[in-house]
Coordinates of C-alpha atoms and ligand atoms in Angstrom, one line a residue:
Chain A
X1435 CA -221.4 28.2 55.1
X1436 CA -218.0 27.8 53.5
X1437 CA -215.8 30.7 52.5
X1438 CA -215.8 31.9 48.9
X1439 CA -212.1 31.8 48.1
X1440 CA -212.4 33.0 44.6
X1441 CA -209.6 30.8 43.3
X1442 CA -209.7 30.3 39.5
X1443 CA -208.5 26.8 38.5
X1444 CA -209.1 26.3 34.8
X1445 CA -207.1 23.4 33.5
X1446 CA -208.2 23.7 29.9
X1447 CA -207.1 27.3 29.7
X1448 CA -204.0 26.7 31.9
X1449 CA -205.1 29.4 34.3
X1450 CA -204.6 29.2 38.0
X1451 CA -205.3 32.4 39.8
X1452 CA -205.4 33.2 43.5
X1453 CA -207.1 36.3 44.6
X1454 CA -204.8 38.6 46.7
X1455 CA -207.4 39.0 49.4
X1456 CA -206.4 35.5 50.4
X1457 CA -203.3 37.2 51.8
X1458 CA -204.8 40.3 53.3
X1459 CA -208.4 39.7 54.4
X1460 CA -209.1 39.4 58.1
X1461 CA -212.1 37.2 57.5
X1462 CA -210.0 34.8 55.5
X1463 CA -207.4 34.7 58.2
X1464 CA -210.0 33.9 60.9
X1465 CA -211.6 31.3 58.6
X1466 CA -208.2 29.7 58.1
X1467 CA -207.8 29.2 61.9
X1468 CA -211.2 27.5 62.0
X1469 CA -211.0 25.5 58.8
X1470 CA -207.3 24.6 58.8
X1471 CA -205.3 25.2 61.9
X1472 CA -208.0 23.9 64.3
X1473 CA -208.5 20.8 62.2
X1474 CA -205.3 19.6 60.5
X1475 CA -202.5 17.6 62.0
X1476 CA -199.8 20.1 63.0
X1477 CA -196.2 19.4 63.7
X1478 CA -195.3 19.6 67.4
X1479 CA -191.8 18.2 67.8
X1480 CA -189.4 15.4 67.3
X1481 CA -188.8 12.5 69.7
X1482 CA -185.1 13.4 70.0
X1483 CA -186.1 16.7 71.7
X1484 CA -187.4 14.8 74.7
X1485 CA -184.5 12.3 75.3
X1486 CA -185.6 10.9 78.7
X1487 CA -188.4 10.6 81.2
X1488 CA -189.1 14.0 82.7
X1489 CA -187.9 15.9 79.6
X1490 CA -190.2 18.7 78.5
X1491 CA -190.4 21.7 76.1
X1492 CA -192.9 24.4 75.5
X1493 CA -194.0 25.6 72.1
X1494 CA -196.8 27.8 70.6
X1495 CA -198.8 25.8 68.1
X1496 CA -201.6 27.6 66.2
X1497 CA -201.6 30.4 68.8
X1498 CA -202.0 28.0 71.7
X1499 CA -199.3 27.4 74.3
X1500 CA -198.5 23.7 74.4
X1501 CA -196.4 21.8 77.0
X1502 CA -194.8 18.7 75.4
X1503 CA -193.5 16.2 78.0
X1504 CA -192.3 12.8 78.8
X1505 CA -193.7 11.4 82.0
X1506 CA -192.0 9.1 84.4
X1507 CA -192.9 6.1 82.4
X1508 CA -191.4 7.7 79.3
X1509 CA -194.8 8.3 77.7
X1510 CA -195.2 11.4 75.6
X1511 CA -197.9 14.0 76.5
X1512 CA -199.1 17.1 74.7
X1513 CA -200.8 19.3 77.3
X1514 CA -202.5 22.7 76.9
X1515 CA -200.2 24.8 79.0
X1516 CA -202.8 26.6 81.1
X1517 CA -203.6 26.0 84.7
X1518 CA -207.1 24.6 85.4
X1519 CA -207.3 26.9 88.4
X1520 CA -207.3 30.4 86.8
X1521 CA -205.5 29.8 83.6
X1522 CA -202.0 30.9 84.1
X1523 CA -199.2 29.3 82.0
X1524 CA -198.1 26.4 84.1
X1525 CA -194.6 25.9 82.6
X1526 CA -192.8 29.1 81.7
X1527 CA -189.5 27.6 80.6
X1528 CA -188.5 26.7 77.0
X1529 CA -187.2 23.2 77.8
X1530 CA -185.7 21.2 80.6
X1531 CA -186.2 18.2 82.9
X1532 CA -188.8 18.0 85.6
X1533 CA -191.0 15.5 87.3
X1534 CA -193.6 18.1 88.2
X1535 CA -194.8 21.6 87.2
X1536 CA -195.8 24.1 89.9
X1537 CA -198.1 26.9 88.8
X1538 CA -196.5 30.1 90.1
X1539 CA -199.8 31.7 90.9
X1540 CA -201.3 29.6 93.7
X1541 CA -199.0 26.7 93.7
X1542 CA -201.1 23.9 92.1
X1543 CA -198.6 21.3 91.1
X1544 CA -199.0 18.9 88.2
X1545 CA -197.3 15.7 87.1
X1546 CA -195.8 15.6 83.6
X1547 CA -198.8 13.7 82.5
X1548 CA -200.9 16.7 83.6
X1549 CA -202.6 15.2 86.7
X1550 CA -203.0 17.4 89.7
X1551 CA -200.6 16.2 92.3
X1552 CA -200.9 18.7 95.1
X1553 CA -202.6 22.0 95.9
X1554 CA -202.0 24.3 98.9
X1555 CA -204.9 24.8 101.3
X1556 CA -206.7 21.7 100.1
X1557 CA -208.9 21.8 103.2
X1558 CA -210.7 24.7 101.5
X1559 CA -212.0 22.3 98.8
X1560 CA -214.5 19.4 99.0
X1561 CA -213.4 15.8 99.1
X1562 CA -212.6 14.5 95.6
X1563 CA -211.7 17.9 94.3
X1564 CA -208.1 17.0 93.5
X1565 CA -209.2 14.1 91.3
X1566 CA -212.0 16.0 89.5
X1567 CA -211.3 15.6 85.8
X1568 CA -211.9 19.4 85.4
X1569 CA -209.0 20.2 87.7
X1570 CA -206.4 18.4 85.7
X1571 CA -204.4 19.9 82.9
X1572 CA -206.1 19.4 79.6
X1573 CA -204.5 17.2 76.9
X1574 CA -204.4 18.4 73.4
X1575 CA -207.4 16.5 71.8
X1576 CA -205.2 14.3 69.7
X1577 CA -201.5 13.5 69.4
X1578 CA -199.9 10.9 67.2
X1579 CA -196.4 10.1 66.1
X1580 CA -195.2 9.1 62.7
X1581 CA -191.7 7.6 63.2
X1582 CA -190.1 10.1 65.5
X1583 CA -192.2 13.1 64.3
X1584 CA -195.0 14.1 66.7
X1585 CA -198.1 15.8 65.4
X1586 CA -201.2 17.2 67.3
X1587 CA -204.7 18.1 66.2
X1588 CA -207.0 20.4 68.1
X1589 CA -210.0 18.6 66.6
X1590 CA -211.4 15.7 68.6
X1591 CA -212.3 13.7 65.5
X1592 CA -210.8 13.2 62.1
X1593 CA -208.6 10.9 60.1
X1594 CA -205.5 9.3 61.7
X1595 CA -202.1 10.8 61.1
X1596 CA -200.8 8.2 58.7
X1597 CA -203.9 8.7 56.5
X1598 CA -203.6 12.4 56.7
X1599 CA -199.9 12.4 55.6
X1600 CA -200.7 10.3 52.5
X1601 CA -197.5 10.0 50.4
X1602 CA -195.7 12.6 52.5
X1603 CA -195.3 9.8 55.1
X1604 CA -192.9 8.0 52.8
X1605 CA -190.8 11.1 52.4
X1606 CA -190.6 11.4 56.2
X1607 CA -189.4 7.7 56.2
X1608 CA -186.9 8.5 53.5
X1609 CA -185.4 11.2 55.8
X1610 CA -185.4 8.9 58.8
X1611 CA -183.6 6.2 56.8
X1612 CA -180.6 8.5 56.4
X1613 CA -179.1 6.7 59.4
X1614 CA -179.6 3.3 60.8
X1615 CA -179.7 5.0 64.3
X1616 CA -182.4 7.4 63.3
X1617 CA -182.4 11.2 63.2
X1618 CA -182.1 13.9 65.9
X1619 CA -182.8 17.6 66.2
X1620 CA -179.5 19.5 66.7
X1621 CA -179.6 22.1 69.5
X1622 CA -180.2 25.7 68.6
X1623 CA -183.4 27.1 67.1
X1624 CA -183.7 29.8 64.4
X1625 CA -186.7 31.8 65.6
X1626 CA -187.8 34.6 63.4
X1627 CA -190.8 36.2 61.9
X1628 CA -191.8 37.6 58.5
X1629 CA -194.1 40.6 57.8
X1630 CA -196.1 38.7 55.3
X1631 CA -198.8 36.2 54.9
X1632 CA -198.0 32.6 56.0
X1633 CA -199.0 31.1 52.6
X1634 CA -196.3 33.1 50.9
X1635 CA -193.7 31.1 52.9
X1636 CA -195.5 27.8 52.1
X1637 CA -195.1 28.7 48.4
X1638 CA -191.6 30.0 48.8
X1639 CA -190.4 26.9 50.6
X1640 CA -190.7 24.8 47.5
X1641 CA -190.5 27.4 44.8
X1642 CA -188.0 26.1 42.2
X1643 CA -188.6 29.0 39.9
X1644 CA -187.2 31.8 42.0
X1645 CA -183.7 30.6 42.7
X1646 CA -182.0 32.0 39.6
X1647 CA -183.3 35.5 40.2
X1648 CA -183.9 35.8 43.9
X1649 CA -180.8 33.8 44.9
X1650 CA -178.4 34.9 42.2
X1651 CA -175.9 36.0 44.8
X1652 CA -176.0 32.6 46.5
X1653 CA -175.4 30.8 43.2
X1654 CA -172.5 33.2 42.4
X1655 CA -171.1 32.5 45.9
X1656 CA -171.1 28.8 45.2
X1657 CA -169.3 29.5 42.0
X1658 CA -166.7 31.7 43.7
X1659 CA -165.9 29.2 46.4
X1660 CA -163.4 26.8 45.0
X1661 CA -164.7 23.2 45.0
X1662 CA -168.1 24.0 46.4
X1663 CA -169.9 23.0 43.2
X1664 CA -170.4 19.4 42.3
X1665 CA -171.2 18.0 38.9
X1666 CA -175.0 17.7 39.2
X1667 CA -177.2 20.2 37.4
X1668 CA -180.4 21.7 39.0
X1669 CA -183.0 19.5 37.5
X1670 CA -186.0 17.5 38.7
X1671 CA -189.7 17.3 39.1
X1672 CA -192.6 18.4 41.2
X1673 CA -194.6 15.6 43.0
X1674 CA -198.1 15.9 44.4
X1675 CA -198.1 13.8 47.6
X1676 CA -201.8 14.0 48.2
X1677 CA -204.0 15.9 50.7
X1678 CA -202.3 19.2 49.9
X1679 CA -198.8 17.9 50.6
X1680 CA -196.3 18.2 47.7
X1681 CA -192.6 18.5 47.0
X1682 CA -190.0 19.2 44.5
X1683 CA -187.3 16.6 44.1
X1684 CA -184.2 17.4 42.1
X1685 CA -180.5 17.0 41.6
X1686 CA -178.4 20.0 42.6
X1687 CA -174.7 21.0 42.5
X1688 CA -174.3 21.5 46.2
X1689 CA -172.7 19.0 48.6
X1690 CA -174.9 16.9 50.9
X1691 CA -173.5 15.3 54.1
X1692 CA -175.8 12.3 53.2
X1693 CA -174.2 11.8 50.7
X1694 CA -173.1 13.9 47.8
X1695 CA -169.4 14.8 47.8
X1696 CA -168.0 18.1 46.4
X1697 CA -164.3 18.8 45.9
X1698 CA -164.2 21.3 48.7
X1699 CA -164.4 18.4 51.2
X1700 CA -161.1 16.9 50.0
X1701 CA -160.0 13.3 49.7
X1702 CA -160.5 12.5 53.3
X1703 CA -164.1 13.8 53.0
X1704 CA -164.5 11.7 49.9
X1705 CA -163.6 8.6 51.8
X1706 CA -166.1 9.4 54.5
X1707 CA -169.0 10.3 52.1
X1708 CA -168.3 7.1 50.1
X1709 CA -168.6 5.2 53.4
X1710 CA -171.9 6.9 54.2
X1711 CA -173.2 6.0 50.7
X1712 CA -172.0 2.4 50.9
X1713 CA -173.8 1.9 54.2
X1714 CA -177.0 3.3 52.7
X1715 CA -176.7 1.0 49.7
X1716 CA -176.1 -2.1 51.6
X1717 CA -179.0 -1.3 54.0
X1718 CA -181.6 0.0 51.5
X1719 CA -180.6 -1.1 48.0
X1720 CA -179.2 1.0 45.2
X1721 CA -182.4 2.8 44.2
X1722 CA -183.4 4.0 47.6
X1723 CA -179.7 4.9 48.4
X1724 CA -179.4 6.9 45.2
X1725 CA -182.6 8.8 46.0
X1726 CA -181.6 9.6 49.6
X1727 CA -178.1 10.6 48.8
X1728 CA -178.3 12.4 45.4
X1729 CA -181.7 14.1 45.4
X1730 CA -182.6 17.2 47.2
X1731 CA -186.2 17.6 48.3
X1732 CA -188.3 20.6 49.4
X1733 CA -191.5 19.4 50.9
X1734 CA -194.5 21.2 52.4
X1735 CA -196.8 19.1 54.5
X1736 CA -200.1 20.9 54.5
X1737 CA -200.6 23.4 56.0
X1738 CA -197.2 24.5 57.5
X1739 CA -194.6 21.9 58.0
X1740 CA -191.6 22.3 55.7
X1741 CA -188.9 19.8 55.4
X1742 CA -186.1 20.8 53.1
X1743 CA -183.5 18.2 52.6
X1744 CA -181.0 20.2 50.7
X1745 CA -177.3 21.1 51.6
X1746 CA -178.4 20.3 55.1
X1747 CA -181.9 19.3 56.4
X1748 CA -184.2 21.8 58.0
X1749 CA -187.6 21.3 59.7
X1750 CA -189.6 24.5 59.8
X1751 CA -193.0 25.5 61.0
X1752 CA -194.8 28.8 60.8
X1753 CA -198.0 30.2 62.2
X1754 CA -199.7 33.4 61.3
X1755 CA -200.8 35.8 64.1
X1756 CA -202.3 38.2 61.6
X1757 CA -202.9 38.2 57.8
X1758 CA -199.6 40.0 57.3
X1759 CA -197.4 38.5 60.0
X1760 CA -196.1 35.0 60.8
X1761 CA -193.8 33.5 63.4
X1762 CA -191.3 30.9 62.2
X1763 CA -189.3 28.2 64.0
X1764 CA -186.6 26.3 62.2
X1765 CA -184.5 23.5 63.3
X1766 CA -181.6 21.4 61.9
X1767 CA -182.2 17.6 61.9
X1768 CA -179.3 15.2 61.4
X1769 CA -178.4 11.5 61.6
X1770 CA -177.7 10.3 65.1
X1771 CA -174.1 9.3 65.5
X1772 CA -172.7 11.1 62.4
X1773 CA -169.0 12.0 62.7
X1774 CA -167.9 15.3 64.1
X1775 CA -166.6 16.2 60.7
X1776 CA -169.9 15.7 59.0
X1777 CA -171.8 17.4 61.7
X1778 CA -169.5 20.4 61.4
X1779 CA -169.9 20.6 57.6
X1780 CA -173.7 20.1 57.9
X1781 CA -174.0 23.1 60.2
X1782 CA -171.6 25.1 58.1
X1783 CA -173.7 24.2 55.0
X1784 CA -177.0 25.0 56.7
X1785 CA -176.0 28.5 57.7
X1786 CA -174.6 29.2 54.3
X1787 CA -178.0 29.1 52.7
X1788 CA -180.7 28.8 55.3
X1789 CA -182.0 31.1 58.0
X1790 CA -181.9 34.7 58.9
X1791 CA -178.1 35.0 58.6
X1792 CA -177.7 32.8 55.5
X1793 CA -176.9 34.0 51.9
X1794 CA -180.4 33.1 50.7
X1795 CA -183.2 33.3 53.3
X1796 CA -182.9 37.0 53.8
X1797 CA -183.8 37.5 50.1
X1798 CA -186.7 35.1 50.5
X1799 CA -187.9 37.3 53.4
X1800 CA -187.5 40.4 51.3
X1801 CA -189.5 38.8 48.5
X1802 CA -192.3 37.8 50.8
X1803 CA -192.5 41.2 52.5
X1804 CA -192.5 43.0 49.2
X1805 CA -195.4 40.8 48.0
X1806 CA -197.3 41.7 51.0
X1807 CA -196.6 45.4 50.5
X1808 CA -197.6 45.1 46.9
X1809 CA -201.0 43.7 47.7
X1810 CA -201.9 47.2 49.1
X1811 CA -202.4 48.4 45.5
X1812 CA -205.8 46.6 45.5
X1813 CA -208.0 47.8 42.7
X1814 CA -207.9 45.8 39.5
X1815 CA -204.6 44.0 40.4
X1816 CA -206.5 41.2 42.1
X1817 CA -204.8 38.0 41.3
X1818 CA -201.5 36.0 41.8
X1819 CA -200.6 33.7 38.9
X1820 CA -199.7 30.2 39.9
X1821 CA -200.1 28.6 36.4
X1822 CA -196.5 27.9 35.4
X1823 CA -196.2 24.4 33.8
X1824 CA -200.0 23.9 33.6
X1825 CA -199.9 23.5 29.9
X1826 CA -196.8 21.3 29.9
X1827 CA -197.2 17.7 28.8
X1828 CA -195.9 15.0 31.1
X1829 CA -194.2 15.4 34.5
X1830 CA -194.2 18.8 36.0
X1831 CA -190.7 20.3 36.4
X1832 CA -189.3 21.3 39.8
X1833 CA -189.4 24.9 38.6
X1834 CA -193.0 24.8 37.6
X1835 CA -195.8 25.6 40.1
X1836 CA -197.7 22.3 40.3
X1837 CA -196.6 21.8 43.9
X1838 CA -198.1 25.1 44.8
X1839 CA -201.3 24.3 43.0
X1840 CA -201.6 21.2 45.2
X1841 CA -201.3 23.3 48.3
X1842 CA -203.8 25.9 47.0
X1843 CA -206.4 23.2 45.9
X1844 CA -206.3 21.8 49.4
X1845 CA -206.5 25.2 51.0
X1846 CA -209.5 26.0 48.7
X1847 CA -211.2 22.7 49.6
X1848 CA -210.8 23.1 53.3
X1849 CA -212.1 26.7 53.4
X1850 CA -215.0 26.1 50.9
X1851 CA -216.2 23.0 52.8
X1852 CA -215.8 24.3 56.2
X1853 CA -219.2 24.4 57.9
X1854 CA -220.8 23.7 54.6
Chain B
X533 CA -146.8 47.3 95.8
X534 CA -145.6 50.8 95.4
X535 CA -147.8 53.6 94.2
X536 CA -145.8 53.8 91.0
X537 CA -146.3 50.1 90.1
X538 CA -150.0 50.5 90.9
X539 CA -150.2 53.5 88.7
X540 CA -148.4 51.7 85.9
X541 CA -150.9 48.7 86.2
X542 CA -153.8 51.1 86.0
X543 CA -152.2 52.9 83.1
X544 CA -151.8 49.6 81.3
X545 CA -155.4 48.6 81.9
X546 CA -156.7 52.0 80.8
X547 CA -154.5 52.0 77.8
X548 CA -155.7 48.5 76.8
X549 CA -159.3 49.5 77.2
X550 CA -158.8 52.7 75.2
X551 CA -157.1 50.7 72.4
X552 CA -160.0 48.2 72.3
X553 CA -162.6 50.9 72.5
X554 CA -160.9 52.6 69.6
X555 CA -161.1 49.5 67.5
X556 CA -164.7 48.7 68.4
X557 CA -165.8 52.3 67.6
X558 CA -163.9 52.2 64.4
X559 CA -165.5 48.9 63.5
X560 CA -169.0 50.3 64.3
X561 CA -168.4 53.4 62.2
X562 CA -167.1 51.5 59.2
X563 CA -170.2 49.3 59.2
X564 CA -172.6 52.2 59.7
X565 CA -170.9 53.9 56.7
X566 CA -171.0 50.6 54.7
X567 CA -167.2 50.7 54.3
X568 CA -167.2 46.9 54.4
X569 CA -163.9 46.2 52.7
X570 CA -162.2 48.4 55.2
X571 CA -164.1 46.6 58.0
X572 CA -163.1 43.2 56.6
X573 CA -159.4 44.3 56.7
X574 CA -159.7 44.5 60.5
X575 CA -159.8 40.7 60.7
X576 CA -157.0 38.2 60.7
X577 CA -156.7 35.5 58.0
X578 CA -157.9 32.9 60.4
X579 CA -160.8 34.9 61.7
X580 CA -164.3 33.8 62.6
X581 CA -167.5 35.7 62.9
X582 CA -170.4 34.1 64.7
X583 CA -174.0 34.9 65.7
X584 CA -175.5 32.2 67.9
X585 CA -179.3 31.8 68.2
X586 CA -181.3 32.9 71.3
X587 CA -182.1 29.6 72.8
X588 CA -178.6 28.5 73.6
X589 CA -176.0 30.1 75.9
X590 CA -174.4 32.3 73.4
X591 CA -171.2 32.9 75.5
X592 CA -170.3 29.2 75.4
X593 CA -172.2 27.6 72.5
X594 CA -170.2 25.7 69.9
X595 CA -171.0 26.3 66.2
X596 CA -169.8 22.7 65.4
X597 CA -172.5 21.2 67.6
X598 CA -175.3 23.8 67.7
X599 CA -177.2 25.5 64.9
X600 CA -176.2 29.1 64.7
X601 CA -177.5 32.1 62.7
X602 CA -174.1 32.9 61.3
X603 CA -170.9 30.8 61.1
X604 CA -168.4 32.6 59.0
X605 CA -164.8 31.8 58.5
X606 CA -162.5 34.3 56.7
X607 CA -163.6 33.0 53.3
X608 CA -167.3 33.2 53.9
X609 CA -167.0 36.5 55.6
X610 CA -165.3 37.9 52.5
X611 CA -168.1 36.4 50.4
X612 CA -170.7 37.9 52.7
X613 CA -169.2 41.3 51.9
X614 CA -168.9 40.6 48.2
X615 CA -172.6 39.6 48.2
X616 CA -173.6 42.8 50.1
X617 CA -171.9 44.8 47.3
X618 CA -174.3 43.4 44.7
X619 CA -177.7 44.7 43.6
X620 CA -178.8 41.0 43.9
X621 CA -178.5 41.1 47.7
X622 CA -182.1 42.1 47.7
X623 CA -182.5 42.2 51.4
X624 CA -180.0 45.1 51.5
X625 CA -181.0 46.9 48.3
X626 CA -181.5 49.7 48.7
X627 CA -179.1 49.7 51.7
X628 CA -180.6 50.0 55.1
X629 CA -179.6 52.8 57.4
X630 CA -177.5 51.5 60.3
X631 CA -176.4 52.8 63.6
X632 CA -174.3 50.9 66.1
X633 CA -174.1 52.0 69.7
X634 CA -171.3 50.3 71.6
X635 CA -170.9 50.7 75.3
X636 CA -169.6 49.0 78.5
X637 CA -166.3 47.9 76.9
X638 CA -164.2 45.6 79.1
X639 CA -160.9 44.1 78.1
X640 CA -158.3 41.8 79.5
X641 CA -155.2 40.2 78.2
X642 CA -154.7 36.4 78.3
X643 CA -151.4 35.5 76.8
X644 CA -151.4 36.7 73.2
X645 CA -155.1 37.2 73.1
X646 CA -157.0 40.2 74.3
X647 CA -160.6 39.3 75.2
X648 CA -163.2 42.0 75.3
X649 CA -166.9 42.1 76.2
X650 CA -169.0 45.1 75.1
X651 CA -172.7 45.9 74.9
X652 CA -174.4 46.8 71.6
X653 CA -177.6 48.1 70.1
X654 CA -177.7 48.0 66.4
X655 CA -180.5 49.9 64.7
X656 CA -181.6 48.9 61.2
X657 CA -184.0 51.1 59.3
X658 CA -185.3 50.3 55.8
X659 CA -188.4 51.4 54.0
X660 CA -191.3 50.6 56.4
X661 CA -189.3 48.7 58.9
X662 CA -187.1 49.7 61.8
X663 CA -185.6 47.0 64.0
X664 CA -183.2 47.0 67.0
X665 CA -180.7 44.2 67.6
X666 CA -179.6 44.2 71.2
X667 CA -176.8 42.1 72.6
X668 CA -173.2 41.9 73.5
X669 CA -170.0 41.4 71.6
X670 CA -167.2 38.9 72.5
X671 CA -164.1 39.8 70.7
X672 CA -160.8 38.0 70.6
X673 CA -158.1 40.3 69.4
X674 CA -154.4 39.9 68.6
X675 CA -151.5 42.2 67.9
X676 CA -150.3 42.2 64.3
X677 CA -147.6 44.7 63.4
X678 CA -148.4 46.9 66.2
X679 CA -152.1 46.9 65.4
X680 CA -155.0 45.2 67.0
X681 CA -156.8 42.7 64.7
X682 CA -159.9 40.7 65.2
X683 CA -159.4 37.0 65.3
X684 CA -162.9 36.2 66.5
X685 CA -166.1 38.2 66.9
X686 CA -169.2 36.6 68.4
X687 CA -172.4 38.7 68.5
X688 CA -174.6 37.3 71.2
X689 CA -178.2 38.5 70.9
X690 CA -179.8 39.3 74.2
X691 CA -183.2 38.7 72.7
X692 CA -185.8 36.0 72.8
X693 CA -186.1 35.6 69.1
X694 CA -185.5 37.6 65.8
X695 CA -189.0 38.9 65.9
X696 CA -190.0 40.8 63.9
X697 CA -186.5 41.3 62.4
X698 CA -186.6 38.1 60.3
X699 CA -183.1 38.6 59.0
X700 CA -179.5 39.5 59.9
X701 CA -178.6 40.7 56.4
X702 CA -176.5 43.5 57.9
X703 CA -173.3 43.2 59.8
X704 CA -173.8 43.3 63.6
Ligands
FES2879 S1 -203.8 29.9 88.4 FE1 -202.5 28.2 88.7 S2 -202.6 27.8 90.8 FE2 -204.0 29.4 90.5
FE2_2880 FE1 -185.6 31.0 48.4

């Protein structure tokens, strides 16, 4: 029995309506966990976060505590972070380096591949107890990597990661190609929450329509800051990447460390950015180099991985813990081996727009929270309108809503088909 | 050491702390009353204002190599205040009610720079939300024309995450 989502998608009439109970209903929320978060490929982390054998980190993914490790052979493991004995969290640290993990309750100790190494008072247990499969830490049912991006799925069966990612895979490649040495997550995580439904952030992350109103003060700030504005106008398209993934890709007036120079960065900066661009062009050809360097991209990989390659690059995930509350983690990702100068500007750029202290994200938060509050009116005000650009001929514009419709169609499909 | 030089040392230390406390309390009061231009005038022209995230050591983290929440130089701090004066700064419209509690102020002089550490709780109330930011300040102060000015202010959050706060749209 699938869930009746009530989405109205009428191409002929150019109507796309999402019922507001999708954001408020407890039943929808529980169904989302079953139909989406317990089935889809979910982002876990980036290879650069576990630089050597023994590196580990802990992370909550779809409400489950997960321990992500590299064992002594350098292999990556995604373990459910609960002790097979009585269920205590085995690792209670955020990250570090360790060959073994001792549960603080009774002292069972596990290798970084999850196998039970030692347990105190083992004479109290029968022979063979230590190697009993049920006494080992449990691996997340599936883990796969795409380039240096690791994903997990809590479903035992399903399509492989590359198939799941569809055309979004090429956009991940496009990001990885920014440097011949690959990309790395920069230390320091922005960890916050929003008192709103998680799908509002999925929409917001690639909403090209809201910038002029919601972020007027940011755009004015760019205008006030001498040399911060380049020559490129905000202009571009929305692209459906398949399987619910989508993005907007556009030119923008802001500077990009890879590789779009703005006057603020001076002549020295221009030399450096030209160098970055020339390297891209000689390695990848002019078309690919142009696309990487000059276009900004906001992508949502269904259901909840955002990669915004804008004035800096952010990787962001978010999980709901209630219909009206989500927890967000955001990281900065950057080319390995970029100069100190570029790294500094990248981070300066990032915090200018993005995150809880930026000049833009707080206003996104406000918009999302006010939507959630508005849904309390109920009654006849039942629908959100997601139809912008539906009647347009040709390529959808970046400030239309085709990318959101791609998300919603997949959301609708997964909920409707679940258990059907 | 004679009693009088000991006394003088104590007097100096007390006086320094009083001056620093006075500045920190003034700062807090200006922010709470949204007198942001006046607050901004407390900073030197080469000043920085930082808020590091919670998963790095905020006392030592470097904004040029770690992702922070806020990395403002003098220009961006000015722009932050300009922005907060606009109706389009939606997150602070209408303005939230603020209250800074500043305690445990310690100060010492190191050459031309006065370093201070102090604890803070900042309360932000706006419509249906009420959040507390808890942490400590690291100030670097310098004398300018007989006045103490802020050359660097780092607000280290002693929190595990910005949950449920979501934003630092106010000044800490
Ligand atoms: S719960 Fe882990 S050793 Fe007992
Ligand atoms: Fe936004």
